[in-house]
Tab-separated table of N, CA and C in Angstrom:
chain	number	residue	atom	x	y	z
A	1420	MET	N	0.798	-1.190	-0.106
A	1420	MET	CA	-0.057	0.103	0.128
A	1420	MET	C	0.851	1.180	-0.159
A	1421	PRO	N	0.485	2.194	-0.743
A	1421	PRO	CA	1.146	3.442	-0.810
A	1421	PRO	C	1.278	4.067	0.555
A	1422	LYS	N	2.375	5.122	0.650
A	1422	LYS	CA	2.443	5.877	1.855
A	1422	LYS	C	1.160	6.886	1.607
A	1423	LEU	N	0.616	7.503	2.687
A	1423	LEU	CA	-0.622	8.204	2.760
A	1423	LEU	C	-0.051	9.734	2.745
A	1424	LYS	N	-0.652	10.728	2.165
A	1424	LYS	CA	-0.189	12.177	2.259
A	1424	LYS	C	-0.991	13.041	3.223
A	1425	THR	N	-0.317	13.490	4.154
A	1425	THR	CA	-0.884	14.495	5.188
A	1425	THR	C	-1.648	15.633	4.118
A	1426	HIS	N	-2.831	15.949	4.643
A	1426	HIS	CA	-3.553	17.164	4.288
A	1426	HIS	C	-3.029	18.417	4.460
A	1427	SER	N	-2.506	18.985	3.194
A	1427	SER	CA	-2.007	20.220	3.326
A	1427	SER	C	-2.469	21.420	4.437
A	1428	ARG	N	-3.682	21.585	4.256
A	1428	ARG	CA	-4.195	22.637	5.143
A	1428	ARG	C	-4.433	22.146	6.723
A	1429	ALA	N	-4.782	20.940	6.715
A	1429	ALA	CA	-4.691	20.369	8.094
A	1429	ALA	C	-3.362	20.491	8.882
A	1430	LYS	N	-2.610	20.380	8.136
A	1430	LYS	CA	-1.010	20.542	9.140
A	1430	LYS	C	-0.683	21.848	9.205
A	1431	LYS	N	-1.343	22.823	8.622
A	1431	LYS	CA	-1.147	24.130	8.882
A	1431	LYS	C	-2.028	24.744	9.948
A	1432	THR	N	-2.994	23.813	10.034
A	1432	THR	CA	-4.264	24.578	10.750
A	1432	THR	C	-4.000	24.133	12.277
A	1433	PHE	N	-3.900	22.786	12.587
A	1433	PHE	CA	-3.937	22.047	13.694
A	1433	PHE	C	-2.640	21.534	14.337
A	1434	LYS	N	-2.775	21.520	15.597
A	1434	LYS	CA	-1.174	21.487	16.257
A	1434	LYS	C	-1.750	20.253	17.544
A	1435	VAL	N	-0.537	19.244	17.437
A	1435	VAL	CA	-0.897	18.046	18.566
A	1435	VAL	C	-0.285	18.692	19.644
A	1436	THR	N	-1.001	18.660	21.036
A	1436	THR	CA	-0.241	18.812	22.178
A	1436	THR	C	0.364	17.374	22.692
A	1437	GLY	N	1.075	17.852	23.817
A	1437	GLY	CA	2.071	16.617	24.199
A	1437	GLY	C	1.168	15.434	24.713
A	1438	THR	N	-0.134	15.563	25.068
A	1438	THR	CA	-1.058	14.644	25.663
A	1438	THR	C	-1.616	14.123	24.441
A	1439	GLY	N	-1.549	14.872	23.251
A	1439	GLY	CA	-2.355	13.603	22.217
A	1439	GLY	C	-3.496	14.640	21.754
A	1440	LYS	N	-4.038	15.591	22.240
A	1440	LYS	CA	-5.292	16.487	22.133
A	1440	LYS	C	-4.776	17.461	20.675
A	1441	ILE	N	-5.993	17.609	20.144
A	1441	ILE	CA	-5.506	18.510	18.877
A	1441	ILE	C	-6.164	19.800	19.051
A	1442	ARG	N	-5.270	20.867	18.956
A	1442	ARG	CA	-5.518	22.301	19.381
A	1442	ARG	C	-5.917	22.870	17.906
A	1443	ARG	N	-6.920	23.829	18.085
A	1443	ARG	CA	-7.217	24.681	16.876
A	1443	ARG	C	-7.193	26.153	17.545
A	1444	TYR	N	-7.668	26.855	16.381
A	1444	TYR	CA	-7.769	28.435	16.790
A	1444	TYR	C	-9.271	28.669	16.328
A	1445	LYS	N	-9.927	29.811	16.909
A	1445	LYS	CA	-11.381	30.004	16.885
A	1445	LYS	C	-11.558	30.871	15.464
A	1446	ALA	N	-12.768	30.727	14.944
A	1446	ALA	CA	-13.277	31.302	13.737
A	1446	ALA	C	-13.593	32.708	14.063
A	1447	PHE	N	-14.025	33.398	13.287
A	1447	PHE	CA	-14.718	34.910	13.087
A	1447	PHE	C	-13.694	35.859	13.518
A	1448	LYS	N	-12.620	36.031	13.101
A	1448	LYS	CA	-11.634	36.707	13.980
A	1448	LYS	C	-10.790	37.412	12.611
A	1449	SER	N	-11.217	37.071	11.137
A	1449	SER	CA	-10.496	37.805	10.485
A	1449	SER	C	-10.799	39.248	9.909
A	1450	HIS	N	-12.141	39.393	9.862
A	1450	HIS	CA	-12.739	40.869	9.188
A	1450	HIS	C	-14.007	41.091	9.886
A	1451	LEU	N	-14.501	42.429	9.542
A	1451	LEU	CA	-15.733	42.896	10.248
A	1451	LEU	C	-15.363	42.891	11.781
A	1452	LEU	N	-14.453	43.322	12.168
A	1452	LEU	CA	-14.193	43.235	13.639
A	1452	LEU	C	-14.338	44.754	14.698
A	1453	THR	N	-15.018	45.708	13.715
A	1453	THR	CA	-15.343	46.695	14.374
A	1453	THR	C	-16.558	46.658	15.166
A	1454	LYS	N	-17.581	45.828	14.735
A	1454	LYS	CA	-18.915	45.582	15.189
A	1454	LYS	C	-18.895	44.422	16.395
A	1455	LYS	N	-17.655	43.822	16.444
A	1455	LYS	CA	-17.456	42.837	17.661
A	1455	LYS	C	-16.887	43.502	18.870
A	1456	SER	N	-17.335	43.057	19.895
A	1456	SER	CA	-17.031	43.554	21.109
A	1456	SER	C	-15.335	43.242	21.575
A	1457	THR	N	-14.760	44.175	22.272
A	1457	THR	CA	-13.573	44.013	23.026
A	1457	THR	C	-13.360	42.272	23.422
A	1458	LYS	N	-14.208	42.354	24.222
A	1458	LYS	CA	-14.347	41.192	24.986
A	1458	LYS	C	-14.376	40.015	24.175
A	1459	ARG	N	-15.409	39.890	23.011
A	1459	ARG	CA	-15.328	38.793	22.210
A	1459	ARG	C	-14.144	38.686	21.354
A	1460	LYS	N	-13.701	39.669	20.982
A	1460	LYS	CA	-12.344	39.373	20.130
A	1460	LYS	C	-11.346	38.776	20.973
A	1461	ARG	N	-11.110	39.287	22.266
A	1461	ARG	CA	-10.181	38.947	23.078
A	1461	ARG	C	-10.396	37.339	23.338
A	1462	HIS	N	-11.360	36.849	23.596
A	1462	HIS	CA	-11.895	35.560	23.909
A	1462	HIS	C	-11.533	34.572	22.525
A	1463	LEU	N	-11.514	35.143	21.303
A	1463	LEU	CA	-11.543	34.737	20.061
A	1463	LEU	C	-9.942	34.368	19.747
A	1464	ARG	N	-8.967	35.139	20.463
A	1464	ARG	CA	-7.716	35.096	20.288
A	1464	ARG	C	-7.066	33.385	20.966
A	1465	GLN	N	-7.969	33.164	21.909
A	1465	GLN	CA	-7.531	31.857	22.854
A	1465	GLN	C	-7.873	30.643	21.804
A	1466	SER	N	-6.815	29.718	21.987
A	1466	SER	CA	-7.122	28.569	21.227
A	1466	SER	C	-8.260	27.647	22.155
A	1467	ALA	N	-8.659	26.687	21.170
A	1467	ALA	CA	-9.485	25.664	21.703
A	1467	ALA	C	-9.004	24.297	21.423
A	1468	TYR	N	-9.792	23.382	21.857
A	1468	TYR	CA	-9.508	21.877	21.466
A	1468	TYR	C	-10.399	21.230	20.426
A	1469	VAL	N	-10.123	20.504	19.432
A	1469	VAL	CA	-11.053	20.039	18.644
A	1469	VAL	C	-11.963	19.234	19.332
A	1470	HIS	N	-13.330	18.918	19.035
A	1470	HIS	CA	-14.419	18.411	19.751
A	1470	HIS	C	-13.979	16.636	19.752
A	1471	PRO	N	-14.223	16.104	20.598
A	1471	PRO	CA	-14.127	14.442	20.496
A	1471	PRO	C	-14.779	13.845	19.311
A	1472	SER	N	-16.084	14.437	18.723
A	1472	SER	CA	-16.730	13.899	17.713
A	1472	SER	C	-15.911	14.206	16.353
A	1473	ASN	N	-15.407	15.126	16.043
A	1473	ASN	CA	-14.170	15.425	15.159
A	1473	ASN	C	-12.848	15.031	15.109
A	1474	GLU	N	-12.328	14.570	16.236
A	1474	GLU	CA	-10.743	14.264	16.411
A	1474	GLU	C	-10.507	13.021	15.513
A	1475	ALA	N	-11.394	12.259	15.135
A	1475	ALA	CA	-10.951	10.793	14.419
A	1475	ALA	C	-10.633	11.425	13.155
A	1476	LEU	N	-11.517	12.502	12.791
A	1476	LEU	CA	-11.418	13.023	11.009
A	1476	LEU	C	-10.352	13.802	10.848
A	1477	VAL	N	-9.980	14.645	12.006
A	1477	VAL	CA	-8.709	15.458	12.178
A	1477	VAL	C	-7.495	14.608	12.033
A	1478	LYS	N	-7.430	13.487	12.766
A	1478	LYS	CA	-6.385	12.696	12.972
A	1478	LYS	C	-5.892	12.000	11.474
A	1479	ARG	N	-7.220	11.591	10.939
A	1479	ARG	CA	-7.102	11.092	9.806
A	1479	ARG	C	-6.358	11.956	8.677
A	1480	MET	N	-6.877	13.226	8.880
A	1480	MET	CA	-6.315	14.153	7.765
A	1480	MET	C	-4.696	14.376	8.159
A	1481	LEU	N	-4.374	14.260	9.484
A	1481	LEU	CA	-3.029	14.369	9.859
A	1481	LEU	C	-2.014	12.997	9.615
A	1482	CYS	N	-2.558	12.221	9.223
A	1482	CYS	CA	-1.828	10.781	8.930
A	1482	CYS	C	-1.538	10.315	10.517
A	1483	MET	N	-2.393	10.390	11.699
A	1483	MET	CA	-1.946	9.812	12.873
A	1483	MET	C	-2.658	8.638	13.276
A	1484	ARG	N	-3.212	7.705	12.466
A	1484	ARG	CA	-3.898	6.600	13.121
A	1484	ARG	C	-3.173	6.058	14.267
């Protein structure tokens, strides 16, 4: 069987932590920022973890079986 290629966007988007969780960054932070409150924009800066229901899909894109 041939080698599997890593999904190019996924390797730029997701990072794997030391414990094996997958870190992602939050959406809605790229444009139209004037109407969003400072508190909302500050919370969007924080990273989050991929939800367990999507973890298998992301791991498959990263070739982490």
